Amino acid sequence: MNRRQFIREVFLWSAGTTLAIPRFTILPEAMAAEKPPALLSVAKGTEYTALVARVLQPLGGMGQFVRPGDRVVVKPNIGWDRSPEQAANTHPQVVAAVVAQALQAGAKRVLVFDRTCNEQRRCYANSGIERAILDLKDSRAMIEHIDQRKFVPMQIAQGKSLTQWEIYKDSLDCDCYINLPVAKHHGLSRLTLGLKNSMGVIGGNRGKLHHDLGQSLADLATVIRPKLTIIDATRILLNNGPQGGDLKDVRRLDTLIASADPVAADAYATTLFDLAPDAIESTVAAHRMGLGEMALDRIKVLEA
Amino acid sequence: MRKPGLLLSPSAWRTIGQSLFFLLFLVLFIKTDYAGVDELTWAVNLLFRIDPFLALAAMLAAKTVIALMLPALLTLLLTLLFGRFFCGWVCPMGALIDSSRRLFGRTNTLIPEPGRRQLKYYLLFFLLAAALFGLPLAGYLDPFSLLVRGFTFAVQPGLDHAATTLFTWTYQQAPPWVNAVTEPVYALLKRLVLPFSDKVYALSVFSLLLLLTVLGLSWVERRFFCRKVCPLGALLALVARFSLLRLSGGSAECGQCRQCRSVCPMAAIDETRAIAAAECTLCLDCQTHCPRSRFHYGWRRNGSGKQTTDLSRRAMVASLAAGALAPLALSTRPHARQAEPLLIRPPGALAEKEFLGLCVRCGECMKVCIGNALHAAWLEAGLEGVFTPRLIGRIGYCEYSCTLCGQVCPTGAIRKLHKPEKQAVVIGRAHFDKNRCLPFASGIPCIVCEEHCPTPDKAIKFREVEVDNSKGERVKVRQPYVLDHLCIGCGICEHKCPLSGASAVLVTSAGESRHADLNIRDGY
């Protein structure tokens, strides 16, 4: 067998194998190619409405993410029956400002929701978010309670730990999904940031994700893909998270982080807690799957 | 037959009155729910607070005056003035019995007989005596308790399930133009009549059957329950005997015409056409149907309408004695020494004996419970504890900042607590079943319980340990444990435990703050 013959044989045999077992997985390299540039914006300030506008400026403003006529979903953390100063939920002023920005950018509809851990109505009311949205007095801005009928079973083709789960229809069927988590402590995952916030759009027995939380969150991130992640670190919860309750555990930072790269946003936010990005399993797992950048030296931080 | 100028017959006016009060009942029932603020803005438990039977039973049991129940006095005073109008015009159970008559009733033309209508008095005496001596059973037969339990446990959740099934089907299968109609209808129903979230209740079918039985007794004879069973009716009847205003009119001169007697649902009119004021619910059917318009409502005249209640002194004494003696047997049960460990009472519940005495089994706390945590007990609290509220952690949990159950309790069996007070009340304590808990049993990470533990300093903490998992690998996991002095027994850990089937965290009543002594009597 000469070299030419050998190559032909290999080509034929491997082509045959490829035909017999069709594979449509996207390779990590290909995914890396389509990933957004790791630009990240940080802003500090005590006037949160203005702060939201400022943090978006270096990224090109909200118009970069929301086109006129878009159906937008803003997904804050409304998980707990806690007040804004207890830092368990996204700050209501931040949520309202993000919604207002999206409306200004010409969104046809901005929907706000979360699958809460405590009773829904109490969370929506006591987080202050329901009031804040209603006070915008814009019929295009809607805050809705979870409708169980809208959870649709979804294949997670690239999932390693999670291959199928029920996901809230509106979070998939929209033109722009904005992830708006609050940065805080969490017993199991150490911190809950952007990727963890996606647990608020899934149905079923969510506690099961905890069995392999880091990888599960990365798997979810392959299907729940925010165009924009804004991490609320206006005040952060350092202990007894994710719901806190003791103001001694809260630290005021007056900071917002924004990025189109969900992994970069989480990686940077981790440093606010004096931790390295690789302390958070979900960040590591998502980076490994090519979903974004976690190396701080490869993230371009724009201070606004 | 009709007075000129009066467009509607007297019976029709009564039907309108009944409907309005039934509507009020429904509004109060639906308003018995969280409304976006911590404090309820409506006196949703009003119906129970104007119930003199429950008021009397609860006050006898507690041997004190319950200020919350004083509106019941008004009912008694009005009855003394107007007669037993409450049963004919106000009682929502009466309205339901009347309106469901076409379903259950028989159309016989026989003149109704009084029958053994004394039964309800004996029952009343028995229940009141038993309440006084320590066997509180009043709530079992009170018409409002029966009604609200049936509606709370079965009717409303059942309707919700039916509606959700239908509208889920249209949502998933029907074309958009159908949904353009059905979705707004569903949203409207959800806003107005259906519960916010789907709920399940222990003893739901049993409670529904009891309610249907009360309605179904109309098959035996009209308003059977009101005539012969209802202890509230009996109490009002005892007062109505002396009412200042009453119906009268017929006499022996009416001859063969027995129109009034055949339409009277209470069999309150005797052969001489005299109306027993104790039995007459002022439904005004006789007035409507009398061919000669002889009946009129007015001040009592001396000598008119005298009828005895046919109470036998012997039976009366016997029922009082039975009520007084029955509680003697209670102290012979194991309950007297060892409370059922899985019987977890709502926060603010009084010590067990006082609690049982005051609880009127109205189901309001279970209706309002935002976490669907409170359920009707079966025999966990003894024969006298059926339908009293207990927390079942696997089904629902006690929401940390919610104080609604204490707000709706009409008798104060569950005290009204302010938020900080409530958050400090211990209703039980959690413990782990390490044979099932994943980090212990199989070395798998979990601690969902720790995540949800609501106390600001978490009562569930964890240790990081190295164990061999079920695959034989050496792994680091966080194993949870409970700090007793921080745990308040809310049950959220038991509820959220992601294991299928039984939870790996269990809450028992151990350590509850209302009576520390009962659990350890005769200990070491």
PDB file of C-alpha atoms in Angstrom, chain A residues 42-242:
ATOM      1  CA  VAL A  42     -18.575  48.852  34.448  1.00  0.00           C
ATOM      2  CA  ALA A  43     -20.124  51.931  35.976  1.00  0.00           C
ATOM      3  CA  LYS A  44     -20.429  53.281  39.482  1.00  0.00           C
ATOM      4  CA  GLY A  45     -22.950  55.777  40.758  1.00  0.00           C
ATOM      5  CA  THR A  46     -25.696  56.289  43.290  1.00  0.00           C
ATOM      6  CA  GLU A  47     -28.395  57.417  40.877  1.00  0.00           C
ATOM      7  CA  TYR A  48     -29.433  54.066  39.465  1.00  0.00           C
ATOM      8  CA  THR A  49     -31.614  55.253  36.612  1.00  0.00           C
ATOM      9  CA  ALA A  50     -28.760  57.311  35.195  1.00  0.00           C
ATOM     10  CA  LEU A  51     -26.321  54.528  36.034  1.00  0.00           C
ATOM     11  CA  VAL A  52     -28.135  52.127  33.730  1.00  0.00           C
ATOM     12  CA  ALA A  53     -27.839  54.549  30.814  1.00  0.00           C
ATOM     13  CA  ARG A  54     -24.183  55.143  31.630  1.00  0.00           C
ATOM     14  CA  VAL A  55     -23.173  51.510  31.839  1.00  0.00           C
ATOM     15  CA  LEU A  56     -24.701  50.831  28.437  1.00  0.00           C
ATOM     16  CA  GLN A  57     -23.017  53.782  26.696  1.00  0.00           C
ATOM     17  CA  PRO A  58     -19.608  52.164  26.042  1.00  0.00           C
ATOM     18  CA  LEU A  59     -21.391  49.182  24.503  1.00  0.00           C
ATOM     19  CA  GLY A  60     -23.210  51.462  22.104  1.00  0.00           C
ATOM     20  CA  GLY A  61     -26.330  52.072  24.180  1.00  0.00           C
ATOM     21  CA  MET A  62     -29.472  49.984  24.402  1.00  0.00           C
ATOM     22  CA  GLY A  63     -30.087  50.570  20.684  1.00  0.00           C
ATOM     23  CA  GLN A  64     -27.226  48.153  20.041  1.00  0.00           C
ATOM     24  CA  PHE A  65     -29.319  45.337  21.517  1.00  0.00           C
ATOM     25  CA  VAL A  66     -32.934  46.353  21.062  1.00  0.00           C
ATOM     26  CA  ARG A  67     -34.215  47.228  17.594  1.00  0.00           C
ATOM     27  CA  PRO A  68     -37.443  49.104  17.014  1.00  0.00           C
ATOM     28  CA  GLY A  69     -40.371  46.699  17.082  1.00  0.00           C
ATOM     29  CA  ASP A  70     -38.524  44.073  19.095  1.00  0.00           C
ATOM     30  CA  ARG A  71     -40.258  41.866  21.625  1.00  0.00           C
ATOM     31  CA  VAL A  72     -37.959  42.134  24.621  1.00  0.00           C
ATOM     32  CA  VAL A  73     -37.714  40.040  27.769  1.00  0.00           C
ATOM     33  CA  VAL A  74     -36.028  41.490  30.833  1.00  0.00           C
ATOM     34  CA  LYS A  75     -35.304  38.769  33.361  1.00  0.00           C
ATOM     35  CA  PRO A  76     -34.409  40.150  36.794  1.00  0.00           C
ATOM     36  CA  ASN A  77     -34.008  38.078  39.925  1.00  0.00           C
ATOM     37  CA  ILE A  78     -37.331  38.308  41.808  1.00  0.00           C
ATOM     38  CA  GLY A  79     -36.772  35.009  43.551  1.00  0.00           C
ATOM     39  CA  TRP A  80     -37.333  35.954  47.170  1.00  0.00           C
ATOM     40  CA  ASP A  81     -39.865  37.601  49.424  1.00  0.00           C
ATOM     41  CA  ARG A  82     -37.359  40.238  50.478  1.00  0.00           C
ATOM     42  CA  SER A  83     -37.183  44.011  50.390  1.00  0.00           C
ATOM     43  CA  PRO A  84     -34.832  45.874  48.008  1.00  0.00           C
ATOM     44  CA  GLU A  85     -32.297  46.785  50.700  1.00  0.00           C
ATOM     45  CA  GLN A  86     -31.927  43.109  51.678  1.00  0.00           C
ATOM     46  CA  ALA A  87     -30.196  42.549  48.331  1.00  0.00           C
ATOM     47  CA  ALA A  88     -31.816  39.230  47.484  1.00  0.00           C
ATOM     48  CA  ASN A  89     -33.503  40.517  44.329  1.00  0.00           C
ATOM     49  CA  THR A  90     -32.484  42.850  41.524  1.00  0.00           C
ATOM     50  CA  HIS A  91     -32.951  46.476  42.542  1.00  0.00           C
ATOM     51  CA  PRO A  92     -36.365  47.714  41.384  1.00  0.00           C
ATOM     52  CA  GLN A  93     -34.961  51.009  40.111  1.00  0.00           C
ATOM     53  CA  VAL A  94     -32.418  49.164  38.000  1.00  0.00           C
ATOM     54  CA  VAL A  95     -35.109  46.921  36.545  1.00  0.00           C
ATOM     55  CA  ALA A  96     -37.353  49.865  35.761  1.00  0.00           C
ATOM     56  CA  ALA A  97     -34.466  51.770  34.159  1.00  0.00           C
ATOM     57  CA  VAL A  98     -33.503  48.823  31.948  1.00  0.00           C
ATOM     58  CA  VAL A  99     -37.126  48.408  30.868  1.00  0.00           C
ATOM     59  CA  ALA A 100     -37.371  52.130  30.191  1.00  0.00           C
ATOM     60  CA  GLN A 101     -34.205  51.991  28.081  1.00  0.00           C
ATOM     61  CA  ALA A 102     -35.607  49.126  26.048  1.00  0.00           C
ATOM     62  CA  LEU A 103     -38.836  51.047  25.511  1.00  0.00           C
ATOM     63  CA  GLN A 104     -36.869  54.087  24.432  1.00  0.00           C
ATOM     64  CA  ALA A 105     -34.996  51.961  21.934  1.00  0.00           C
ATOM     65  CA  GLY A 106     -38.361  51.223  20.345  1.00  0.00           C
ATOM     66  CA  ALA A 107     -39.301  47.852  21.799  1.00  0.00           C
ATOM     67  CA  LYS A 108     -42.813  46.763  20.893  1.00  0.00           C
ATOM     68  CA  ARG A 109     -43.216  45.003  24.203  1.00  0.00           C
ATOM     69  CA  VAL A 110     -41.027  44.478  27.238  1.00  0.00           C
ATOM     70  CA  LEU A 111     -41.940  41.522  29.400  1.00  0.00           C
ATOM     71  CA  VAL A 112     -40.619  41.090  32.944  1.00  0.00           C
ATOM     72  CA  PHE A 113     -41.007  37.846  34.875  1.00  0.00           C
ATOM     73  CA  ASP A 114     -39.250  35.339  37.095  1.00  0.00           C
ATOM     74  CA  ARG A 115     -40.132  31.929  38.439  1.00  0.00           C
ATOM     75  CA  THR A 116     -39.817  32.759  42.104  1.00  0.00           C
ATOM     76  CA  CYS A 117     -38.746  30.565  45.023  1.00  0.00           C
ATOM     77  CA  ASN A 118     -41.067  32.134  47.594  1.00  0.00           C
ATOM     78  CA  GLU A 119     -44.714  32.808  46.796  1.00  0.00           C
ATOM     79  CA  GLN A 120     -44.910  34.702  43.492  1.00  0.00           C
ATOM     80  CA  ARG A 121     -47.195  37.539  44.514  1.00  0.00           C
ATOM     81  CA  ARG A 122     -45.226  38.294  47.656  1.00  0.00           C
ATOM     82  CA  CYS A 123     -41.942  38.311  45.739  1.00  0.00           C
ATOM     83  CA  TYR A 124     -43.277  40.571  42.995  1.00  0.00           C
ATOM     84  CA  ALA A 125     -44.761  42.954  45.559  1.00  0.00           C
ATOM     85  CA  ASN A 126     -42.061  43.058  48.229  1.00  0.00           C
ATOM     86  CA  SER A 127     -39.122  43.174  45.824  1.00  0.00           C
ATOM     87  CA  GLY A 128     -40.594  46.494  44.694  1.00  0.00           C
ATOM     88  CA  ILE A 129     -40.231  45.395  41.075  1.00  0.00           C
ATOM     89  CA  GLU A 130     -43.931  45.071  40.302  1.00  0.00           C
ATOM     90  CA  ARG A 131     -44.569  48.610  41.547  1.00  0.00           C
ATOM     91  CA  ALA A 132     -41.550  49.960  39.670  1.00  0.00           C
ATOM     92  CA  ILE A 133     -42.771  48.521  36.361  1.00  0.00           C
ATOM     93  CA  LEU A 134     -46.344  49.703  36.889  1.00  0.00           C
ATOM     94  CA  ASP A 135     -45.038  53.162  37.756  1.00  0.00           C
ATOM     95  CA  LEU A 136     -43.516  53.423  34.300  1.00  0.00           C
ATOM     96  CA  LYS A 137     -47.116  53.738  33.140  1.00  0.00           C
ATOM     97  CA  ASP A 138     -46.357  52.319  29.737  1.00  0.00           C
ATOM     98  CA  SER A 139     -48.669  49.666  28.368  1.00  0.00           C
ATOM     99  CA  ARG A 140     -45.758  48.108  26.467  1.00  0.00           C
ATOM    100  CA  ALA A 141     -44.025  47.283  29.751  1.00  0.00           C
ATOM    101  CA  MET A 142     -45.576  44.210  31.331  1.00  0.00           C
ATOM    102  CA  ILE A 143     -44.789  42.274  34.470  1.00  0.00           C
ATOM    103  CA  GLU A 144     -46.433  38.880  34.464  1.00  0.00           C
ATOM    104  CA  HIS A 145     -46.767  35.996  36.871  1.00  0.00           C
ATOM    105  CA  ILE A 146     -45.551  32.648  35.634  1.00  0.00           C
ATOM    106  CA  ASP A 147     -48.138  30.785  33.561  1.00  0.00           C
ATOM    107  CA  GLN A 148     -47.461  27.056  33.982  1.00  0.00           C
ATOM    108  CA  ARG A 149     -48.755  26.352  30.488  1.00  0.00           C
ATOM    109  CA  LYS A 150     -45.850  28.213  28.947  1.00  0.00           C
ATOM    110  CA  PHE A 151     -43.159  25.756  30.017  1.00  0.00           C
ATOM    111  CA  VAL A 152     -42.183  23.803  26.904  1.00  0.00           C
ATOM    112  CA  PRO A 153     -39.937  20.749  26.867  1.00  0.00           C
ATOM    113  CA  MET A 154     -36.675  21.640  25.163  1.00  0.00           C
ATOM    114  CA  GLN A 155     -33.829  19.476  23.908  1.00  0.00           C
ATOM    115  CA  ILE A 156     -30.457  20.749  25.015  1.00  0.00           C
ATOM    116  CA  ALA A 157     -28.388  19.270  22.194  1.00  0.00           C
ATOM    117  CA  GLN A 158     -25.024  20.360  23.551  1.00  0.00           C
ATOM    118  CA  GLY A 159     -25.901  19.570  27.131  1.00  0.00           C
ATOM    119  CA  LYS A 160     -23.493  17.364  29.018  1.00  0.00           C
ATOM    120  CA  SER A 161     -25.381  17.109  32.284  1.00  0.00           C
ATOM    121  CA  LEU A 162     -28.721  18.488  31.203  1.00  0.00           C
ATOM    122  CA  THR A 163     -30.060  17.193  27.914  1.00  0.00           C
ATOM    123  CA  GLN A 164     -33.691  18.125  28.225  1.00  0.00           C
ATOM    124  CA  TRP A 165     -35.671  20.508  30.408  1.00  0.00           C
ATOM    125  CA  GLU A 166     -38.817  22.611  30.412  1.00  0.00           C
ATOM    126  CA  ILE A 167     -38.125  26.204  29.487  1.00  0.00           C
ATOM    127  CA  TYR A 168     -40.440  29.194  29.622  1.00  0.00           C
ATOM    128  CA  LYS A 169     -41.666  29.945  26.124  1.00  0.00           C
ATOM    129  CA  ASP A 170     -41.327  33.720  26.336  1.00  0.00           C
ATOM    130  CA  SER A 171     -37.638  33.499  27.173  1.00  0.00           C
ATOM    131  CA  LEU A 172     -36.977  31.661  23.921  1.00  0.00           C
ATOM    132  CA  ASP A 173     -39.597  33.278  21.714  1.00  0.00           C
ATOM    133  CA  CYS A 174     -38.406  36.897  21.846  1.00  0.00           C
ATOM    134  CA  ASP A 175     -36.166  39.175  19.825  1.00  0.00           C
ATOM    135  CA  CYS A 176     -33.992  40.306  22.686  1.00  0.00           C
ATOM    136  CA  TYR A 177     -33.464  38.563  25.994  1.00  0.00           C
ATOM    137  CA  ILE A 178     -31.808  40.706  28.665  1.00  0.00           C
ATOM    138  CA  ASN A 179     -30.476  38.919  31.714  1.00  0.00           C
ATOM    139  CA  LEU A 180     -30.597  41.160  34.773  1.00  0.00           C
ATOM    140  CA  PRO A 181     -29.320  39.242  37.811  1.00  0.00           C
ATOM    141  CA  VAL A 182     -28.264  40.554  41.192  1.00  0.00           C
ATOM    142  CA  ALA A 183     -24.815  39.503  42.373  1.00  0.00           C
ATOM    143  CA  LYS A 184     -24.936  37.634  45.670  1.00  0.00           C
ATOM    144  CA  HIS A 185     -23.652  34.817  47.812  1.00  0.00           C
ATOM    145  CA  HIS A 186     -24.966  31.267  47.377  1.00  0.00           C
ATOM    146  CA  GLY A 187     -24.285  28.253  49.594  1.00  0.00           C
ATOM    147  CA  LEU A 188     -23.717  25.697  46.869  1.00  0.00           C
ATOM    148  CA  SER A 189     -22.397  27.675  43.899  1.00  0.00           C
ATOM    149  CA  ARG A 190     -20.641  30.254  46.126  1.00  0.00           C
ATOM    150  CA  LEU A 191     -22.115  33.082  44.078  1.00  0.00           C
ATOM    151  CA  THR A 192     -25.219  33.493  41.990  1.00  0.00           C
ATOM    152  CA  LEU A 193     -24.696  35.682  38.972  1.00  0.00           C
ATOM    153  CA  GLY A 194     -25.901  35.730  35.369  1.00  0.00           C
ATOM    154  CA  LEU A 195     -25.837  32.036  34.505  1.00  0.00           C
ATOM    155  CA  LYS A 196     -27.566  31.074  37.747  1.00  0.00           C
ATOM    156  CA  ASN A 197     -30.266  33.647  37.069  1.00  0.00           C
ATOM    157  CA  SER A 198     -31.391  31.564  34.079  1.00  0.00           C
ATOM    158  CA  MET A 199     -32.864  29.071  36.554  1.00  0.00           C
ATOM    159  CA  GLY A 200     -35.748  31.516  36.787  1.00  0.00           C
ATOM    160  CA  VAL A 201     -36.975  30.654  33.287  1.00  0.00           C
ATOM    161  CA  ILE A 202     -37.049  26.899  33.672  1.00  0.00           C
ATOM    162  CA  GLY A 203     -39.825  24.656  34.925  1.00  0.00           C
ATOM    163  CA  GLY A 204     -39.843  21.311  36.647  1.00  0.00           C
ATOM    164  CA  ASN A 205     -38.056  20.271  39.815  1.00  0.00           C
ATOM    165  CA  ARG A 206     -35.226  22.791  39.676  1.00  0.00           C
ATOM    166  CA  GLY A 207     -33.530  21.475  42.781  1.00  0.00           C
ATOM    167  CA  LYS A 208     -32.289  18.519  40.712  1.00  0.00           C
ATOM    168  CA  LEU A 209     -29.919  20.857  38.890  1.00  0.00           C
ATOM    169  CA  HIS A 210     -28.006  21.198  42.132  1.00  0.00           C
ATOM    170  CA  HIS A 211     -26.655  17.679  41.724  1.00  0.00           C
ATOM    171  CA  ASP A 212     -24.311  19.002  39.047  1.00  0.00           C
ATOM    172  CA  LEU A 213     -24.988  22.691  39.225  1.00  0.00           C
ATOM    173  CA  GLY A 214     -21.979  24.180  37.416  1.00  0.00           C
ATOM    174  CA  GLN A 215     -22.313  22.017  34.310  1.00  0.00           C
ATOM    175  CA  SER A 216     -26.118  22.213  34.325  1.00  0.00           C
ATOM    176  CA  LEU A 217     -26.001  26.002  34.258  1.00  0.00           C
ATOM    177  CA  ALA A 218     -23.497  25.939  31.412  1.00  0.00           C
ATOM    178  CA  ASP A 219     -25.767  23.517  29.544  1.00  0.00           C
ATOM    179  CA  LEU A 220     -28.714  25.854  30.069  1.00  0.00           C
ATOM    180  CA  ALA A 221     -26.598  28.695  28.733  1.00  0.00           C
ATOM    181  CA  THR A 222     -26.389  26.936  25.378  1.00  0.00           C
ATOM    182  CA  VAL A 223     -30.117  27.472  24.847  1.00  0.00           C
ATOM    183  CA  ILE A 224     -30.949  30.497  26.985  1.00  0.00           C
ATOM    184  CA  ARG A 225     -28.807  33.096  25.301  1.00  0.00           C
ATOM    185  CA  PRO A 226     -29.136  36.674  26.491  1.00  0.00           C
ATOM    186  CA  LYS A 227     -28.131  39.362  24.014  1.00  0.00           C
ATOM    187  CA  LEU A 228     -27.170  41.453  26.994  1.00  0.00           C
ATOM    188  CA  THR A 229     -26.300  40.678  30.598  1.00  0.00           C
ATOM    189  CA  ILE A 230     -26.460  43.464  33.166  1.00  0.00           C
ATOM    190  CA  ILE A 231     -25.316  42.412  36.630  1.00  0.00           C
ATOM    191  CA  ASP A 232     -26.762  44.453  39.454  1.00  0.00           C
ATOM    192  CA  ALA A 233     -24.098  45.005  42.087  1.00  0.00           C
ATOM    193  CA  THR A 234     -25.616  48.180  43.475  1.00  0.00           C
ATOM    194  CA  ARG A 235     -25.591  46.244  46.704  1.00  0.00           C
ATOM    195  CA  ILE A 236     -24.314  42.707  47.109  1.00  0.00           C
ATOM    196  CA  LEU A 237     -25.079  39.970  49.592  1.00  0.00           C
ATOM    197  CA  LEU A 238     -21.919  38.531  51.128  1.00  0.00           C
ATOM    198  CA  ASN A 239     -23.385  35.811  53.332  1.00  0.00           C
ATOM    199  CA  ASN A 240     -26.524  33.784  54.009  1.00  0.00           C
ATOM    200  CA  GLY A 241     -27.421  33.938  50.344  1.00  0.00           C
ATOM    201  CA  PRO A 242     -29.232  33.593  48.122  1.00  0.00           C
TER     202      PRO A 242
END
